[in-house]
Coordinates of C-alpha atoms in Angstrom, one line a residue:
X9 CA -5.8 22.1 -10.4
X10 CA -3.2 24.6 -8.9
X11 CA -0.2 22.4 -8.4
X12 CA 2.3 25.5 -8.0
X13 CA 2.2 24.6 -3.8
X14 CA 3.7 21.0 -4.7
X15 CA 6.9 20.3 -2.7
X16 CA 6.4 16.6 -2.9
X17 CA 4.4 13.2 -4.1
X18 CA 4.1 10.3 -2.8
X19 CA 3.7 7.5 -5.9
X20 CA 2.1 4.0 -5.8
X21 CA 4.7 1.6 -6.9
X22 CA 2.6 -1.2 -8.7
X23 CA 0.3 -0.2 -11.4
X24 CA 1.8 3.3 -11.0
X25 CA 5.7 3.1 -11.9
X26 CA 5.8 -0.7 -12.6
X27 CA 3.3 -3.7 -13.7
X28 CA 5.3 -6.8 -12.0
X29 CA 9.3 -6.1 -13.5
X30 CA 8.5 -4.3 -15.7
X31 CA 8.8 -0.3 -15.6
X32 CA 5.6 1.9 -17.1
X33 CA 6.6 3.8 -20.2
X34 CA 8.4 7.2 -18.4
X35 CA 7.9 6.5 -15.2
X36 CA 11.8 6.5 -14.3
X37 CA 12.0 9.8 -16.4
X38 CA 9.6 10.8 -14.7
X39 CA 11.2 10.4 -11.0
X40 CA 14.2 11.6 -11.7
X41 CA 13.1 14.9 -13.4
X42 CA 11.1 15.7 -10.1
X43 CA 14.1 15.1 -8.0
X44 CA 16.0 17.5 -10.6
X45 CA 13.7 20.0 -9.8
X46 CA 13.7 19.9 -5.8
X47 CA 9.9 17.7 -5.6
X48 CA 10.6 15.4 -2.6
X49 CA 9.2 12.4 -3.3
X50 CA 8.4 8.9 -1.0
X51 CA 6.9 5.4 -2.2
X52 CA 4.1 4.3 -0.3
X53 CA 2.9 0.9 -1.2
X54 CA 0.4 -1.7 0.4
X55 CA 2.6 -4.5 -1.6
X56 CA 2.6 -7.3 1.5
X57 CA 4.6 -10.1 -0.4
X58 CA 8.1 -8.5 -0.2
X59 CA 10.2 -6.9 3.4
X60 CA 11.0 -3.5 2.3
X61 CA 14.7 -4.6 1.3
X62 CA 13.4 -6.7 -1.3
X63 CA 10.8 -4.0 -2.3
X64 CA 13.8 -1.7 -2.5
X65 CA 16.6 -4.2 -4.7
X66 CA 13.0 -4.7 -7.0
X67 CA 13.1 -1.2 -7.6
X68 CA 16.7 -0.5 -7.4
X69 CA 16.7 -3.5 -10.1
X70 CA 14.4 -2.0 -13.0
X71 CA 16.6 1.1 -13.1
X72 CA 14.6 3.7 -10.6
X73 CA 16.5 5.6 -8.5
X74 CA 15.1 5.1 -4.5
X75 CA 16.4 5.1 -1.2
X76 CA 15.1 2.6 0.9
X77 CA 14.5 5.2 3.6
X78 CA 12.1 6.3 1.0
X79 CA 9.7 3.6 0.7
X80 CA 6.6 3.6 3.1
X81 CA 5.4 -0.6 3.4
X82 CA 2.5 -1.1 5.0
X83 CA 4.0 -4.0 6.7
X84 CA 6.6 -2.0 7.8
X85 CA 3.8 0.4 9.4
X86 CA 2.3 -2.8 11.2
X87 CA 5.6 -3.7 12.7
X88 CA 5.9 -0.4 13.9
X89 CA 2.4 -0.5 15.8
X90 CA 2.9 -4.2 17.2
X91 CA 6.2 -2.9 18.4
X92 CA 4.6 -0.2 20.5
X93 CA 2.2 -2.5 21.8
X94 CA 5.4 -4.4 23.9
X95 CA 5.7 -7.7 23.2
X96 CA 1.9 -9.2 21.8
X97 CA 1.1 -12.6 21.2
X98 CA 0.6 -12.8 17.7
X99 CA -0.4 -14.8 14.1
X100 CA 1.3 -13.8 11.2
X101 CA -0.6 -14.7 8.0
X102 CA 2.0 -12.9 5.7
X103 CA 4.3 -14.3 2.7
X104 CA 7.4 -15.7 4.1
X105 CA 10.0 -12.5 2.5
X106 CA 7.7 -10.2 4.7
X107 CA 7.5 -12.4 7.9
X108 CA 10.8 -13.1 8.6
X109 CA 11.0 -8.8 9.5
X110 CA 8.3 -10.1 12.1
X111 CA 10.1 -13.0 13.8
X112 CA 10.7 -11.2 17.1
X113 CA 6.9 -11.4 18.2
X114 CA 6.1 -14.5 20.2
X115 CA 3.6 -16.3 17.8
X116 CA 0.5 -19.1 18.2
X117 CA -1.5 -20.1 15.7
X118 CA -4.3 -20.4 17.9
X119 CA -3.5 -18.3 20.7
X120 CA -3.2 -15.5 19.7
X121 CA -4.1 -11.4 20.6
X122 CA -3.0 -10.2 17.4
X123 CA -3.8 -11.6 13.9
X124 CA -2.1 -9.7 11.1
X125 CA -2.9 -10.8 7.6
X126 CA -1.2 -9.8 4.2
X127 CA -1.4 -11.9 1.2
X128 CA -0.5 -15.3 1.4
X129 CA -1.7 -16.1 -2.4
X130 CA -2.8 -19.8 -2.8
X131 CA -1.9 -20.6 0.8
X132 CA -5.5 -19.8 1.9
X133 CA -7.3 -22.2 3.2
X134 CA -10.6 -23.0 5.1
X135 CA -8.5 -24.6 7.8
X136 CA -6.5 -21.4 8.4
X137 CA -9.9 -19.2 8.0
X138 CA -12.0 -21.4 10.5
X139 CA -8.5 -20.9 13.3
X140 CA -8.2 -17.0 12.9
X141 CA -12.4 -17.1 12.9
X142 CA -12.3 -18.8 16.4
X143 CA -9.3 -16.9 17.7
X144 CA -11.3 -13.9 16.7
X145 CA -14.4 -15.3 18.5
X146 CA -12.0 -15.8 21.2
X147 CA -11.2 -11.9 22.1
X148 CA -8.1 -11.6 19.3
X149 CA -8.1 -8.1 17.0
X150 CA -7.6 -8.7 13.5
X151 CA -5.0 -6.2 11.4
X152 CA -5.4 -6.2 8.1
X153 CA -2.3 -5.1 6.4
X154 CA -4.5 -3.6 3.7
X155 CA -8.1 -4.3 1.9
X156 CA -7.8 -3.8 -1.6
X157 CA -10.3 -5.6 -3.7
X158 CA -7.7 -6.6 -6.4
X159 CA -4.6 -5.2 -8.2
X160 CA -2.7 -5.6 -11.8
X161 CA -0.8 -8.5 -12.3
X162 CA 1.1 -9.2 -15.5
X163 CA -1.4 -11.5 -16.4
X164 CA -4.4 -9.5 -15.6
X165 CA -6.5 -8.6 -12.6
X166 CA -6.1 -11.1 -9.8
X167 CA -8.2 -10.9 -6.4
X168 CA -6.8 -9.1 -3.6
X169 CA -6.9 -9.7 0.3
X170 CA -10.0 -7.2 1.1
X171 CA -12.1 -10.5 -0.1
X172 CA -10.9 -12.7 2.6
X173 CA -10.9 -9.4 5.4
X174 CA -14.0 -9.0 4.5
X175 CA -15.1 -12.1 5.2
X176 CA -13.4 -12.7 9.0
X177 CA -15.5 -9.8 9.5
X178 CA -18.4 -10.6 8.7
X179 CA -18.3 -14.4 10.4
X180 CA -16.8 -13.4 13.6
X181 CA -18.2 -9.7 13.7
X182 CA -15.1 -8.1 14.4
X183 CA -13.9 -5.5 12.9
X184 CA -10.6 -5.1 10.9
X185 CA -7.8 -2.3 11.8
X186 CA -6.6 -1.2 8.1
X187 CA -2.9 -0.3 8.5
X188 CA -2.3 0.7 4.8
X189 CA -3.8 3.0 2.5
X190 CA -7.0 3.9 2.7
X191 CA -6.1 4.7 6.6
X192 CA -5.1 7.6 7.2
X193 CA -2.9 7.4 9.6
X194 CA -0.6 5.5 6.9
X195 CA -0.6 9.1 5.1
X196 CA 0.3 10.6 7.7
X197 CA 3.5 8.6 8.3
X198 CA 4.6 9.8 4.7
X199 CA 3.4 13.5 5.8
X200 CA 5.2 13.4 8.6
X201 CA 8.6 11.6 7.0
X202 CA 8.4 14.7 5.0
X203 CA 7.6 17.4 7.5
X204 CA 5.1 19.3 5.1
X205 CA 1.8 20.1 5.2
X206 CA -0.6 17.9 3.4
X207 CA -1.6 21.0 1.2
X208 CA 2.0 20.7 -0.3
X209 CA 1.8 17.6 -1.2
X210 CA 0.4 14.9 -4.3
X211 CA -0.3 11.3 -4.1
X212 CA -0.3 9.6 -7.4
X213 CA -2.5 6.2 -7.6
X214 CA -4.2 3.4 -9.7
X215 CA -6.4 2.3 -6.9
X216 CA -9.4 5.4 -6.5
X217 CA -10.3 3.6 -3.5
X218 CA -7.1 3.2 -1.2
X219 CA -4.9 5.3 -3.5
X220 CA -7.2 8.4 -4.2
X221 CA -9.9 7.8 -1.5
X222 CA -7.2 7.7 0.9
X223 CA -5.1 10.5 -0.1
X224 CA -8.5 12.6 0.5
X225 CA -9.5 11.8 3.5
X226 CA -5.8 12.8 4.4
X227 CA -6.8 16.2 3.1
X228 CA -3.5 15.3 0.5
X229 CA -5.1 15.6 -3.2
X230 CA -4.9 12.6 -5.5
X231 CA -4.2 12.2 -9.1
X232 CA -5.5 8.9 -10.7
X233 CA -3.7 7.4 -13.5
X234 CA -5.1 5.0 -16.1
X235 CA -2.7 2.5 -15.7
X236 CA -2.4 -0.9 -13.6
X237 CA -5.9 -1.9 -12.0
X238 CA -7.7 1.2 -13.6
X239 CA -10.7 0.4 -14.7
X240 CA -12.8 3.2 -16.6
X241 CA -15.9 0.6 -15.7
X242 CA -15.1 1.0 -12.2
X243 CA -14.2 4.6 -12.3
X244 CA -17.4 5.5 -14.0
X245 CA -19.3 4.2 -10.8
X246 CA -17.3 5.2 -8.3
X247 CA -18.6 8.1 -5.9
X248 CA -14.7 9.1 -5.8
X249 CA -13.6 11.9 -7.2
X250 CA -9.7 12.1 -8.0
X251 CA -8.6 15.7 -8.1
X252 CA -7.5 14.7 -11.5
X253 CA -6.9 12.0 -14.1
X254 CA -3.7 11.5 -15.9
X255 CA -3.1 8.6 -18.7
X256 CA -0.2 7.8 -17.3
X257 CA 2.4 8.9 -15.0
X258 CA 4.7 10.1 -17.8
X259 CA 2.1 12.7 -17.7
X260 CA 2.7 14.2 -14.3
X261 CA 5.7 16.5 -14.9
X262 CA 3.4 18.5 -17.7
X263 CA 0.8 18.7 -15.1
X264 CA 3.3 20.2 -12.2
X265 CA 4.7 22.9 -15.2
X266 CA 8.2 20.6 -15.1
X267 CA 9.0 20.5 -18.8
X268 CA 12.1 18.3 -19.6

């Protein structure tokens, strides 16, 4: 792959840089030594559990070096669509760090136009399924912050939201907007914060669905790393191609020609 055109990547937090608090092997090295060498780079993350200024002191406290103006949430993408819609009636199924960014909106539980759902972890419950199934029967569209299948804890692989999207969908037969990644139009945010072309630019994942998929159908190329949620199991069977494959992100400066 010809990476001499790369002004800029855009790196997956978790499973990419960290796994929970804990940084991967060179990844901080790795960061800075891009920024050494002029390669812009943005943090684009699907992580719906923390605002964006908790996101950022996370970072900020396992010793990377980030502006917050960097980071690209997909929560903070959903308020930003909401916003533009005036002043919706909405549900917020979110953990309570990211909905307190969203406490503007006028809310109802059952009455409402807008459902956006994030993770919520054990919260879940058929009670709160069967209300956001009949407000969906009921005319409401349902945002789903993301719909990844599962990501990397530090105790293993733990089930995602794109279950419990999935299956809204299927009972109530509407469909779900996806503001993260895969979407595009989340890409474009970051291609746009940059203000280059997506043929300058590298996205660096874990997930080949939302990370790599994603960053495809963008037109940005994407370079999966076998760390966090990789799976060579699930990369074996995957129709996705990444552009490439690196171990680990500790790799990526060799691959851009950035000796140390």
């Amino acid at each position: 792959m010809d990476t001499s055109s790369v002004n800029a990547v855009l790196f997956d937090l978790d499973g990419v840089l960290h796994t929970g608090n804990s940084p991967i092997p060179g990844a901080i090295e790795t960061v800075d030594l891009l920024r050494v060498r002029g390669i812009s780079c943005r943090f684009v993350t699907n992580t719906s559990t923390l605002s964006r200024y908790s996101l950022h002191q996370k970072i900020l406290g396992m010793g990377f070096y980030v502006a917050q103006e960097e980071i690209i949430s997909a929560p903070e993408a959903a308020l930003k669509y909401l916003e533009q819609l005036g002043n919706p009636l909405c549900r917020f199924l979110l953990a309570d760090d990211v909905k307190k960014d969203f406490s503007h909106f006028r809310q109802s539980n059952t009455q409402a136009e807008y459902i956006v759902v994030g993770d919520i972890g054990s919260a879940w419950t058929y009670e709160i399924m069967n209300e956001v199934f009949n407000c969906l029967k009921n005319g409401a569209k349902l945002i789903a912050i993301h719909k990844n299948r599962f990501w990397q804890t530090e105790t293993g692989l733990q089930m995602d939201i794109g279950g419990f999207i999935s299956g809204l969908e299927y009972a109530s037969g509407v469909e779900a907007m996806i503001i993260g990644k895969p979407a595009s139009a989340f890409f474009q945010i970051a291609l746009a914060d940059l203000k280059l072309p997506a043929s300058e630019v590298l996205v660096i994942g874990d997930d080949i669905d939302s990370d790599i998929g994603g960053a495809q159908k963008a037109g940005i190329r994407g370079v999966l790393v076998r760390t966090g949620k990789f799976r060579e199991e699930y990369f074996a069977t995957s129709s996705l191609q990444p552009d490439i494959v690196l171990d680990s992100v500790a790799d990526l400066p060799n691959l851009l020609g950035l000796p140390p």
